[in-house]
Amino acid sequence: RSGDQILSYKELEFQANALSSWLLRQGLQRGERVGLSFSRSPGLLVAILGVMKAGGAYVPIDPELPEARRMFLRKDSGCALVLNSLPELEEGNEEVPPPGGDDLCYLLYTSGSTGKPKGVAINHGGLMHYLRWAVLHYPYEQGWGAPVQSSIGFDATITSLLGPLMVGKTV
């Protein structure tokens, strides 16, 4: 949910599958990185899940960052593609083997406050272990969901973004 824009779980699944298909048609290969330069929106969530479903790994590139920093992230991460918005999507549901636990899920960058920013690779297994832990230790099921207030490039954002979805709540 973002303002008046609401995306149901069914619509989220449909759009993420359609984006996954689109990415595969663009030639995205398993493990390749896709830069996502979206503001916080339902489209960002579609993009994250679509990249994962296509077997790629997303690189969050906050559009509010200075241009030099965004260019550094694109270049250093080796993005095969950068999305600033969702393309025109058609129904699609190509069969892609699910990612393995060791497959790269996303790449976050440190602030660079002690020098050059460094990429930190998170694999699917690590993310799933963390989200299972979060569901057990944070009361997602007792509330309405969680606000996503921080940048997608901040590591703790994944907790408020994906944790509620694990139990059917609103983000």
Short mmCIF file of C-alpha atoms in Angstrom, two decimals:
data_model
loop_
_atom_site.label_atom_id
_atom_site.label_comp_id
_atom_site.label_asym_id
_atom_site.label_seq_id
_atom_site.Cartn_x
_atom_site.Cartn_y
_atom_site.Cartn_z
CA ARG A 1 0.00 0.00 0.00
CA SER A 2 1.25 3.44 -0.88
CA GLY A 3 -1.16 6.30 -0.34
CA ASP A 4 -4.27 5.36 -2.30
CA GLN A 5 -2.42 2.71 -4.33
CA ILE A 6 -3.13 -0.82 -3.10
CA LEU A 7 -1.72 -3.99 -4.58
CA SER A 8 -3.27 -7.29 -3.52
CA TYR A 9 -1.16 -10.39 -3.03
CA LYS A 10 -2.71 -11.79 -6.22
CA GLU A 11 -1.78 -8.66 -8.19
CA LEU A 12 1.70 -8.67 -6.66
CA GLU A 13 2.23 -12.28 -7.75
CA PHE A 14 0.89 -11.58 -11.25
CA GLN A 15 3.09 -8.52 -11.76
CA ALA A 16 6.21 -10.14 -10.27
CA ASN A 17 5.74 -13.14 -12.61
CA ALA A 18 5.23 -10.81 -15.56
CA LEU A 19 8.39 -8.87 -14.71
CA SER A 20 10.31 -12.11 -14.27
CA SER A 21 9.22 -13.17 -17.76
CA TRP A 22 10.15 -9.77 -19.18
CA LEU A 23 13.62 -9.96 -17.60
CA LEU A 24 14.19 -13.43 -19.03
CA ARG A 25 13.15 -12.17 -22.48
CA GLN A 26 15.75 -9.41 -22.09
CA GLY A 27 18.36 -12.13 -21.63
CA LEU A 28 18.87 -11.97 -17.87
CA GLN A 29 20.95 -14.93 -16.76
CA ARG A 30 20.84 -16.66 -13.38
CA GLY A 31 22.86 -14.72 -10.81
CA GLU A 32 23.13 -11.53 -12.90
CA ARG A 33 22.56 -8.29 -11.07
CA VAL A 34 19.73 -5.87 -11.78
CA GLY A 35 19.93 -2.36 -10.38
CA LEU A 36 16.65 -1.10 -8.93
CA SER A 37 16.45 2.68 -8.68
CA PHE A 38 12.87 3.08 -7.43
CA SER A 39 11.37 5.16 -4.68
CA ARG A 40 9.46 3.23 -2.02
CA SER A 41 6.35 2.02 -3.82
CA PRO A 42 4.42 -1.13 -4.72
CA GLY A 43 6.42 -1.11 -7.98
CA LEU A 44 9.64 -1.51 -5.99
CA LEU A 45 8.28 -4.63 -4.32
CA VAL A 46 7.17 -6.00 -7.72
CA ALA A 47 10.68 -5.33 -9.03
CA ILE A 48 12.43 -7.05 -6.12
CA LEU A 49 10.28 -10.15 -6.35
CA GLY A 50 10.40 -10.19 -10.16
CA VAL A 51 14.21 -10.12 -10.17
CA MET A 52 14.33 -12.91 -7.59
CA LYS A 53 11.83 -15.02 -9.55
CA ALA A 54 13.93 -14.60 -12.72
CA GLY A 55 16.97 -15.96 -10.87
CA GLY A 56 18.72 -12.60 -10.78
CA ALA A 57 19.98 -10.58 -7.84
CA TYR A 58 18.87 -7.03 -7.18
CA VAL A 59 21.09 -4.09 -6.33
CA PRO A 60 19.21 -1.28 -4.56
CA ILE A 61 20.19 2.11 -5.96
CA ASP A 62 18.31 4.80 -4.06
CA PRO A 63 17.21 7.47 -6.58
CA GLU A 64 17.83 10.14 -3.90
CA LEU A 65 21.58 9.43 -3.85
CA PRO A 66 23.93 11.81 -5.63
CA GLU A 67 24.50 10.89 -9.28
CA ALA A 68 28.17 10.00 -8.69
CA ARG A 69 27.19 7.48 -6.02
CA ARG A 70 24.48 5.95 -8.25
CA MET A 71 26.98 5.62 -11.11
CA PHE A 72 29.51 3.99 -8.78
CA LEU A 73 26.93 1.43 -7.60
CA ARG A 74 25.92 0.57 -11.18
CA LYS A 75 29.50 0.14 -12.33
CA ASP A 76 30.95 -1.59 -9.27
CA SER A 77 28.10 -4.07 -8.95
CA GLY A 78 28.27 -5.05 -12.61
CA CYS A 79 24.55 -4.59 -13.20
CA ALA A 80 23.33 -6.28 -16.37
CA LEU A 81 20.37 -3.91 -16.34
CA VAL A 82 19.07 -0.98 -14.29
CA LEU A 83 15.34 -0.36 -13.85
CA ASN A 84 13.99 3.04 -12.79
CA SER A 85 10.37 1.99 -13.31
CA LEU A 86 8.43 -1.07 -14.32
CA PRO A 87 8.32 -1.77 -18.05
CA GLU A 88 5.03 -2.47 -19.82
CA LEU A 89 4.19 -5.92 -18.53
CA GLU A 90 2.26 -8.69 -20.17
CA GLU A 91 1.18 -11.93 -18.60
CA GLY A 92 4.10 -14.26 -18.28
CA ASN A 93 5.01 -17.26 -16.25
CA GLU A 94 8.17 -18.82 -17.66
CA GLU A 95 9.33 -21.74 -15.63
CA VAL A 96 12.55 -20.89 -13.84
CA PRO A 97 14.11 -23.27 -11.37
CA PRO A 98 13.87 -21.76 -7.89
CA PRO A 99 17.09 -20.23 -6.61
CA GLY A 100 19.32 -22.32 -4.39
CA GLY A 101 20.34 -21.21 -0.94
CA ASP A 102 23.80 -20.21 -2.16
CA ASP A 103 22.50 -18.17 -5.12
CA LEU A 104 22.95 -14.42 -4.79
CA CYS A 105 19.72 -12.66 -3.77
CA TYR A 106 20.81 -9.03 -3.42
CA LEU A 107 23.88 -6.86 -3.06
CA LEU A 108 23.95 -3.97 -0.58
CA TYR A 109 26.66 -1.36 -0.32
CA THR A 110 28.20 0.07 2.84
CA SER A 111 28.03 3.82 3.31
CA GLY A 112 31.69 4.19 2.45
CA SER A 113 32.26 6.34 5.53
CA THR A 114 35.63 4.65 6.14
CA GLY A 115 36.73 4.82 2.50
CA LYS A 116 35.40 3.20 -0.65
CA PRO A 117 31.90 1.64 -0.32
CA LYS A 118 31.94 -2.15 -0.34
CA GLY A 119 29.30 -4.50 -1.67
CA VAL A 120 27.87 -7.03 0.75
CA ALA A 121 26.39 -10.11 -0.94
CA ILE A 122 23.32 -11.74 0.60
CA ASN A 123 22.30 -15.16 -0.66
CA HIS A 124 18.81 -16.64 -0.73
CA GLY A 125 19.55 -19.06 2.10
CA GLY A 126 20.75 -16.26 4.38
CA LEU A 127 17.70 -14.14 3.61
CA MET A 128 15.28 -17.02 4.25
CA HIS A 129 16.96 -17.96 7.55
CA TYR A 130 16.79 -14.34 8.65
CA LEU A 131 13.13 -13.91 7.65
CA ARG A 132 12.15 -17.13 9.45
CA TRP A 133 13.89 -15.80 12.55
CA ALA A 134 12.22 -12.39 12.17
CA VAL A 135 8.73 -13.95 11.91
CA LEU A 136 9.36 -15.81 15.17
CA HIS A 137 10.74 -12.80 17.04
CA TYR A 138 8.77 -9.81 15.71
CA PRO A 139 5.00 -9.67 16.27
CA TYR A 140 4.05 -9.24 12.59
CA GLU A 141 0.94 -11.40 12.92
CA GLN A 142 -0.42 -9.30 15.80
CA GLY A 143 -0.44 -6.04 13.85
CA TRP A 144 -1.58 -4.61 10.56
CA GLY A 145 1.83 -4.71 8.94
CA ALA A 146 4.84 -2.41 8.88
CA PRO A 147 5.78 0.94 7.37
CA VAL A 148 8.80 1.07 5.10
CA GLN A 149 10.41 4.34 6.09
CA SER A 150 14.06 3.84 5.22
CA SER A 151 15.91 3.55 1.93
CA ILE A 152 15.86 0.17 0.20
CA GLY A 153 19.67 0.38 0.31
CA PHE A 154 19.61 0.22 4.13
CA ASP A 155 20.03 -3.34 5.41
CA ALA A 156 17.28 -3.16 8.04
CA THR A 157 14.67 -2.18 5.44
CA ILE A 158 14.37 -5.82 4.39
CA THR A 159 12.86 -6.56 7.82
CA SER A 160 9.95 -4.14 7.40
CA LEU A 161 9.58 -4.85 3.67
CA LEU A 162 9.53 -8.65 3.51
CA GLY A 163 8.78 -9.69 7.10
CA PRO A 164 5.09 -8.71 7.04
CA LEU A 165 4.63 -10.39 3.66
CA MET A 166 5.77 -13.67 5.17
CA VAL A 167 2.61 -13.68 7.32
CA GLY A 168 0.15 -12.04 4.92
CA LYS A 169 0.25 -8.51 6.33
CA THR A 170 0.45 -5.09 4.68
CA VAL A 171 3.62 -3.18 3.88
#
